[in-house]
């Protein structure tokens, strides 16, 4: 959150990129839709037969062969077969239908898996892009006022930042106000002020926050301080809100998962008249593709089961994926710290000296070489990539001075 909201409605540099990133997902969803539609049509015309058992007027059981599935049954079978759930409610009797099912299952696993992987990738990319856009905005402001934000803003420069980006004014308000309604009211009043009044309001707020924000007490704030400002000294409600926004993909996916389990449970209780445990059993086993509890062969039941499975299976996988990712991230963070503290191997030093001919055989390494060695040790880059980067720099350094002009490598905003 925090300075990610510095962008007003007019300034959304990531919006175009986000829309472009959504295009593959939309295409993938359309392909899945076509796959389901084709499966539904094939199963509708395949004329599979099943035996329907009923009770006659005399009390005897009568078996009747019923051929052909309804549209709802065909849709249901297309989903539950393609997602490898296998409720077992409808049997296939036609060889052609069975042959198509083989390809339907293979295609379904690929498309659903691809769509889910793309969704998770986009979620992670968007989450990281927020931080990147925040830092980019701050550096743009620094360039505009000719300030080195990484060394720190003075209080005067900070006032200009607050005045220029009112949404940062909100972040500081939340440090000094307990009531969210008061925060919204003061923010609205600030936006309605004239420039001179905004200067005074910004000064008053900075003074008010001065005693509560440790980084303000030093008289200067760096870009890192500003990015982390919204994490300091917050009340519980603001901290919870901040945590939710920072971990929005995890919270969103698991909230949707619990909601979807609730929908399945309510269906079992109301439509099928199952017990609570049996209803939960249906919801979880369906979304996990175990398929241990089938529904009745009624139009609404098969339509609901098909749609419930279509949404629930990838949602369940996404929830498990985000949870596993949380565990893996913590483990990787621990391994990263251990690797960072470990000494460098001789082979890595030798390779870095090889691509930096000027320092070969010397008893010291400079800062650039140290960073290269650490990146190698941490597995963030490989030797080929380092060599390619060195070669690229040499191509840009036409004069062999060891430096290149900024405008050659820095994109102009």
Coordinates of C-alpha atoms in Angstrom, one line a residue:
X1 CA 0.0 0.0 0.0
X2 CA 1.7 3.2 1.2
X3 CA 3.3 5.1 -1.6
X4 CA 1.9 2.7 -4.1
X5 CA -1.2 5.0 -3.9
X6 CA 0.8 8.0 -4.8
X7 CA -0.4 7.5 -8.3
X8 CA -3.6 9.5 -8.9
X9 CA -6.2 8.5 -11.5
X10 CA -4.2 10.2 -14.2
X11 CA -0.9 8.5 -13.5
X12 CA -1.1 4.8 -13.8
X13 CA 2.1 3.7 -15.6
X14 CA 1.5 0.0 -15.0
X15 CA -2.1 -0.1 -16.2
X16 CA -1.2 -0.6 -19.9
X17 CA 1.3 -3.3 -19.0
X18 CA -1.2 -5.0 -16.8
X19 CA -3.8 -5.1 -19.5
X20 CA -1.2 -6.5 -21.9
X21 CA -0.3 -9.1 -19.4
X22 CA -4.0 -10.1 -19.1
X23 CA -4.3 -10.9 -22.8
X24 CA -2.7 -14.4 -22.6
X25 CA -4.9 -15.2 -19.6
X26 CA -8.1 -14.2 -21.5
X27 CA -7.0 -16.3 -24.5
X28 CA -6.3 -19.3 -22.2
X29 CA -9.8 -18.9 -20.6
X30 CA -11.4 -18.8 -24.1
X31 CA -9.5 -21.9 -25.1
X32 CA -10.8 -23.7 -22.0
X33 CA -14.4 -22.5 -22.8
X34 CA -14.1 -23.9 -26.4
X35 CA -12.7 -27.2 -25.0
X36 CA -15.7 -27.5 -22.6
X37 CA -18.1 -26.6 -25.4
X38 CA -16.7 -29.2 -27.8
X39 CA -16.8 -31.8 -25.0
X40 CA -20.4 -31.0 -24.2
X41 CA -21.5 -31.3 -27.9
X42 CA -19.6 -34.6 -28.4
X43 CA -21.1 -36.2 -25.3
X44 CA -24.6 -34.8 -26.3
X45 CA -24.5 -36.5 -29.7
X46 CA -22.5 -39.6 -28.7
X47 CA -25.8 -41.4 -27.6
X48 CA -24.3 -43.1 -24.6
X49 CA -26.8 -45.4 -22.8
X50 CA -27.4 -46.2 -19.2
X51 CA -29.8 -48.3 -17.2
X52 CA -32.4 -46.5 -15.2
X53 CA -34.0 -48.4 -12.3
X54 CA -37.5 -47.5 -11.1
X55 CA -40.2 -49.0 -9.0
X56 CA -43.3 -50.3 -10.8
X57 CA -46.9 -50.0 -9.4
X58 CA -46.7 -53.6 -8.2
X59 CA -43.5 -52.8 -6.2
X60 CA -41.1 -54.5 -8.5
X61 CA -37.8 -52.9 -9.7
X62 CA -37.9 -52.2 -13.4
X63 CA -34.7 -51.5 -15.4
X64 CA -35.1 -49.3 -18.5
X65 CA -32.3 -48.5 -21.0
X66 CA -32.0 -44.8 -21.5
X67 CA -29.9 -43.5 -24.4
X68 CA -28.6 -40.0 -24.9
X69 CA -27.7 -37.4 -22.3
X70 CA -29.3 -34.0 -21.8
X71 CA -27.3 -30.8 -22.3
X72 CA -26.8 -30.5 -18.6
X73 CA -25.5 -34.0 -18.2
X74 CA -23.2 -33.6 -21.2
X75 CA -21.8 -30.4 -19.7
X76 CA -21.4 -32.0 -16.3
X77 CA -19.5 -35.0 -17.8
X78 CA -17.3 -32.7 -19.9
X79 CA -16.2 -30.9 -16.8
X80 CA -15.8 -33.8 -14.4
X81 CA -14.0 -36.0 -16.9
X82 CA -11.7 -33.2 -18.2
X83 CA -10.7 -32.3 -14.6
X84 CA -10.2 -36.0 -13.7
X85 CA -12.8 -36.0 -10.9
X86 CA -14.7 -39.1 -11.9
X87 CA -17.9 -39.0 -9.9
X88 CA -19.1 -42.2 -11.7
X89 CA -22.7 -40.9 -12.1
X90 CA -22.8 -41.4 -15.9
X91 CA -21.4 -44.4 -17.7
X92 CA -19.9 -44.2 -21.3
X93 CA -21.0 -47.1 -23.5
X94 CA -19.9 -45.9 -27.0
X95 CA -16.3 -46.6 -28.2
X96 CA -16.2 -43.2 -30.1
X97 CA -17.1 -41.4 -26.9
X98 CA -14.5 -43.2 -24.9
X99 CA -11.8 -42.4 -27.5
X100 CA -12.7 -38.7 -27.4
X101 CA -12.5 -38.8 -23.6
X102 CA -8.9 -39.8 -23.8
X103 CA -8.0 -36.7 -25.7
X104 CA -10.5 -34.6 -23.6
X105 CA -8.7 -35.5 -20.4
X106 CA -5.2 -34.8 -21.8
X107 CA -6.3 -31.5 -23.2
X108 CA -8.2 -30.5 -20.0
X109 CA -5.2 -31.1 -17.8
X110 CA -3.0 -29.0 -20.1
X111 CA -5.4 -26.1 -20.5
X112 CA -6.5 -25.9 -16.9
X113 CA -2.9 -26.2 -15.6
X114 CA -1.7 -23.6 -18.1
X115 CA -4.5 -21.2 -17.1
X116 CA -3.8 -21.6 -13.4
X117 CA 0.0 -21.2 -13.8
X118 CA -0.5 -18.1 -15.8
X119 CA -2.9 -16.7 -13.2
X120 CA -0.4 -17.2 -10.4
X121 CA 2.4 -15.7 -12.5
X122 CA 0.3 -12.6 -13.2
X123 CA -0.6 -12.3 -9.5
X124 CA 3.1 -12.4 -8.5
X125 CA 4.1 -10.0 -11.2
X126 CA 1.5 -7.5 -10.3
X127 CA 2.4 -7.7 -6.6
X128 CA 6.1 -7.0 -7.4
X129 CA 5.2 -4.3 -9.9
X130 CA 3.6 -2.2 -7.2
X131 CA 6.9 -1.9 -5.4
X132 CA 8.7 -1.1 -8.6
X133 CA 6.2 1.6 -9.6
X134 CA 6.5 3.2 -6.1
X135 CA 10.2 3.4 -6.3
X136 CA 10.0 4.7 -9.9
X137 CA 7.6 7.5 -8.8
X138 CA 9.9 8.6 -6.0
X139 CA 12.9 8.7 -8.3
X140 CA 10.9 10.7 -10.8
X141 CA 10.0 13.2 -8.1
X142 CA 13.7 13.3 -7.1
X143 CA 14.8 14.1 -10.6
X144 CA 12.2 16.8 -10.9
X145 CA 13.4 18.6 -7.7
X146 CA 17.1 17.6 -8.2
X147 CA 17.3 15.6 -5.0
X148 CA 19.2 12.3 -4.2
X149 CA 16.3 10.5 -2.5
X150 CA 18.5 7.6 -1.6
X151 CA 20.5 9.9 0.6
X152 CA 17.4 11.4 2.1
X153 CA 14.8 14.2 1.8
X154 CA 14.9 17.2 4.1
X155 CA 11.6 18.2 5.8
X156 CA 11.2 21.0 3.2
X157 CA 11.5 18.5 0.3
X158 CA 9.2 16.1 2.2
X159 CA 6.6 18.8 2.4
X160 CA 6.7 19.2 -1.4
X161 CA 6.3 15.5 -1.8
X162 CA 3.2 15.4 0.5
X163 CA 1.7 18.4 -1.3
X164 CA 2.4 16.9 -4.8
X165 CA 1.0 13.5 -3.9
X166 CA -2.0 13.8 -1.6
X167 CA -2.3 10.0 -1.2
X168 CA 1.0 10.1 0.7
X169 CA -0.6 12.6 3.0
X170 CA -3.0 9.8 3.9
X171 CA -0.2 7.5 4.9
X172 CA 1.1 10.1 7.4
X173 CA -2.4 10.7 8.6
X174 CA -2.8 7.0 9.5
X175 CA 0.2 7.3 11.7
X176 CA -1.4 10.0 13.9
X177 CA -5.1 9.2 13.6
X178 CA -6.9 6.2 15.1
X179 CA -10.2 6.6 13.4
X180 CA -10.3 5.8 9.6
X181 CA -13.3 8.1 9.2
X182 CA -11.2 11.0 10.5
X183 CA -8.4 10.1 8.1
X184 CA -10.8 10.2 5.1
X185 CA -12.3 13.5 6.3
X186 CA -8.9 15.2 6.7
X187 CA -7.7 13.9 3.4
X188 CA -10.7 15.3 1.6
X189 CA -10.2 18.6 3.3
X190 CA -6.5 18.6 2.2
X191 CA -7.4 17.9 -1.4
X192 CA -9.8 20.8 -1.4
X193 CA -7.3 23.3 -0.1
X194 CA -5.5 26.0 -2.1
X195 CA -1.7 25.5 -2.7
X196 CA -0.7 27.9 0.2
X197 CA -3.1 26.1 2.6
X198 CA -1.7 22.8 1.5
X199 CA 1.8 23.9 2.4
X200 CA 0.7 24.8 6.0
X201 CA -1.4 21.6 6.3
X202 CA 1.6 19.5 5.2
X203 CA 3.9 21.3 7.7
X204 CA 1.4 20.7 10.5
X205 CA 1.0 17.0 9.7
X206 CA 4.8 16.5 9.4
X207 CA 5.2 18.2 12.8
X208 CA 2.4 16.1 14.3
X209 CA 4.0 12.9 13.0
X210 CA 7.5 14.0 13.9
X211 CA 7.3 12.5 17.4
X212 CA 5.8 9.2 16.3
X213 CA 8.0 8.3 13.3
X214 CA 11.6 7.3 14.2
X215 CA 12.9 8.0 10.7
X216 CA 11.5 11.6 10.9
X217 CA 13.4 12.4 14.1
X218 CA 16.7 12.4 12.2
X219 CA 15.6 15.2 10.0
X220 CA 15.9 13.3 6.7
X221 CA 13.9 10.6 5.1
X222 CA 15.3 8.3 2.4
X223 CA 13.3 6.5 -0.4
X224 CA 13.5 3.3 1.7
X225 CA 12.1 5.1 4.7
X226 CA 9.2 6.4 2.6
X227 CA 8.5 3.0 1.2
X228 CA 8.4 1.5 4.7
X229 CA 6.6 4.4 6.3
X230 CA 3.2 2.8 6.3
X231 CA 4.5 -0.1 8.3
X232 CA 5.5 2.0 11.3
X233 CA 3.5 2.6 14.5
X234 CA 0.1 1.7 13.0
X235 CA -2.9 0.8 15.1
X236 CA -4.2 -2.7 14.8
X237 CA -6.9 -2.0 12.2
X238 CA -4.3 -0.2 9.9
X239 CA -1.8 -3.0 10.5
X240 CA -4.4 -5.6 9.5
X241 CA -5.3 -3.6 6.4
X242 CA -1.7 -3.2 5.5
X243 CA -1.0 -6.9 5.9
X244 CA -4.0 -7.8 3.7
X245 CA -2.9 -5.5 1.0
X246 CA 0.8 -6.6 1.1
X247 CA -0.3 -10.3 1.0
X248 CA -3.4 -9.7 -1.1
X249 CA -3.0 -12.7 -3.5
X250 CA -2.7 -15.1 -0.5
X251 CA -5.6 -13.6 1.4
X252 CA -7.8 -13.3 -1.8
X253 CA -7.2 -16.9 -2.9
X254 CA -7.9 -18.4 0.5
X255 CA -10.9 -16.2 1.1
X256 CA -12.4 -17.4 -2.2
X257 CA -11.6 -21.0 -1.3
X258 CA -13.5 -20.8 2.0
X259 CA -16.4 -19.0 0.3
X260 CA -16.5 -21.8 -2.4
X261 CA -16.4 -24.5 0.2
X262 CA -19.4 -22.7 1.9
X263 CA -21.3 -22.7 -1.4
X264 CA -20.8 -26.4 -1.9
X265 CA -21.8 -27.1 1.7
X266 CA -24.9 -25.0 1.4
X267 CA -25.9 -26.8 -1.8
X268 CA -25.5 -30.2 -0.1
X269 CA -27.6 -29.1 2.9
X270 CA -30.4 -27.5 0.9
X271 CA -30.6 -29.3 -2.5
X272 CA -29.4 -32.8 -1.7
X273 CA -30.6 -32.9 2.0
X274 CA -27.3 -34.2 3.1
X275 CA -25.9 -33.9 6.6
X276 CA -23.4 -31.1 7.3
X277 CA -20.4 -33.5 7.3
X278 CA -21.6 -35.1 4.0
X279 CA -22.0 -31.7 2.5
X280 CA -18.5 -30.6 3.5
X281 CA -17.3 -34.0 2.2
X282 CA -18.8 -33.2 -1.2
X283 CA -17.3 -29.7 -1.4
X284 CA -13.7 -30.7 -0.5
X285 CA -13.6 -34.0 -2.4
X286 CA -15.0 -32.3 -5.5
X287 CA -12.5 -29.4 -5.5
X288 CA -9.6 -31.7 -4.8
X289 CA -10.7 -34.0 -7.7
X290 CA -11.2 -37.0 -5.3
X291 CA -14.9 -37.1 -6.5
X292 CA -16.0 -39.2 -3.5
X293 CA -19.6 -37.8 -3.3
X294 CA -21.7 -37.6 -6.4
X295 CA -24.9 -35.7 -7.0
X296 CA -28.3 -36.9 -8.1
X297 CA -29.1 -37.1 -11.8
X298 CA -31.3 -34.1 -12.0
X299 CA -30.9 -31.1 -14.3
X300 CA -30.0 -28.6 -11.6
X301 CA -27.8 -31.0 -9.7
X302 CA -25.6 -31.9 -12.8
X303 CA -25.4 -28.2 -13.9
X304 CA -24.4 -27.1 -10.4
X305 CA -21.8 -29.9 -10.0
X306 CA -20.3 -29.1 -13.4
X307 CA -19.9 -25.4 -12.7
X308 CA -18.8 -26.0 -9.1
X309 CA -16.1 -28.3 -10.3
X310 CA -15.0 -26.0 -13.1
X311 CA -14.4 -23.1 -10.6
X312 CA -13.4 -25.1 -7.6
X313 CA -10.7 -27.4 -8.9
X314 CA -8.3 -24.6 -10.1
X315 CA -9.2 -22.5 -7.1
X316 CA -8.3 -25.3 -4.8
X317 CA -5.0 -25.8 -6.6
X318 CA -4.3 -22.1 -6.4
X319 CA -4.9 -22.0 -2.7
X320 CA -2.6 -25.0 -2.1
X321 CA 0.0 -23.3 -4.3
X322 CA 0.0 -20.0 -2.4
X323 CA 0.3 -21.8 0.9
X324 CA 3.2 -24.0 -0.4
X325 CA 4.8 -20.8 -1.8
X326 CA 4.6 -19.2 1.6
X327 CA 6.4 -22.1 3.2
X328 CA 9.0 -22.3 0.4
X329 CA 9.7 -18.6 0.6
X330 CA 10.5 -18.8 4.3
X331 CA 12.8 -21.8 3.7
X332 CA 14.5 -20.0 0.8
X333 CA 15.0 -16.9 2.9
X334 CA 16.8 -19.0 5.6
X335 CA 18.9 -20.7 2.9
X336 CA 19.7 -17.3 1.3
X337 CA 20.9 -15.9 4.7
X338 CA 23.1 -18.9 5.2
X339 CA 24.6 -18.6 1.7
X340 CA 25.1 -14.9 2.1
X341 CA 27.1 -15.4 5.3
X342 CA 29.2 -18.3 3.9
X343 CA 32.7 -17.7 2.4
X344 CA 33.2 -17.6 -1.3
X345 CA 34.7 -20.6 -3.1
X346 CA 38.0 -20.3 -4.9
X347 CA 36.4 -21.4 -8.2
X348 CA 34.0 -18.4 -8.1
X349 CA 36.8 -16.0 -7.4
X350 CA 38.9 -17.5 -10.2
X351 CA 36.0 -17.1 -12.7
X352 CA 35.3 -13.5 -11.8
X353 CA 39.0 -12.7 -12.1
X354 CA 38.9 -14.4 -15.5
X355 CA 36.2 -12.1 -16.9
X356 CA 37.9 -9.0 -15.2
X357 CA 41.3 -9.3 -16.7
X358 CA 42.7 -6.2 -14.9
X359 CA 42.4 -7.8 -11.5
X360 CA 43.6 -11.3 -12.4
X361 CA 46.2 -12.6 -9.9
X362 CA 45.8 -9.7 -7.4
X363 CA 45.2 -10.1 -3.7
X364 CA 42.0 -7.9 -3.6
X365 CA 38.7 -7.6 -5.3
X366 CA 36.7 -4.4 -5.8
X367 CA 33.0 -3.8 -5.0
X368 CA 31.8 -4.8 -8.5
X369 CA 33.7 -8.1 -8.3
X370 CA 32.4 -8.8 -4.8
X371 CA 28.8 -8.3 -6.0
X372 CA 29.4 -10.6 -9.0
X373 CA 30.9 -13.3 -6.7
X374 CA 27.9 -13.1 -4.3
X375 CA 25.4 -13.3 -7.1
X376 CA 27.1 -16.4 -8.3
X377 CA 27.2 -17.9 -4.9
X378 CA 23.5 -17.2 -4.2
X379 CA 22.5 -18.7 -7.6
X380 CA 21.0 -15.4 -8.8
X381 CA 23.0 -15.5 -12.0
X382 CA 25.1 -18.1 -13.7
X383 CA 28.6 -17.8 -15.3
X384 CA 27.2 -17.4 -18.9
X385 CA 25.0 -14.5 -17.9
X386 CA 27.8 -12.7 -16.1
X387 CA 30.0 -13.1 -19.2
X388 CA 27.3 -11.9 -21.5
X389 CA 26.8 -8.8 -19.3
X390 CA 30.5 -8.1 -19.3
X391 CA 30.6 -8.5 -23.1
X392 CA 27.6 -6.2 -23.5
X393 CA 29.3 -3.5 -21.4
X394 CA 32.4 -3.8 -23.5
X395 CA 30.4 -3.3 -26.7
X396 CA 28.9 -0.1 -25.2
X397 CA 32.2 1.2 -23.9
X398 CA 33.6 2.1 -27.3
X399 CA 36.5 4.1 -25.9
X400 CA 37.6 1.4 -23.4
X401 CA 37.4 3.9 -20.5
X402 CA 35.4 1.6 -18.2
X403 CA 32.4 3.9 -18.3
X404 CA 29.4 4.5 -20.5
X405 CA 27.1 7.5 -20.7
X406 CA 23.8 7.2 -18.7
X407 CA 21.6 8.1 -21.6
X408 CA 22.8 5.0 -23.5
X409 CA 21.4 2.5 -20.9
X410 CA 18.8 4.5 -19.0
X411 CA 15.3 4.7 -20.4
X412 CA 13.9 8.2 -20.6
X413 CA 10.6 8.6 -18.8

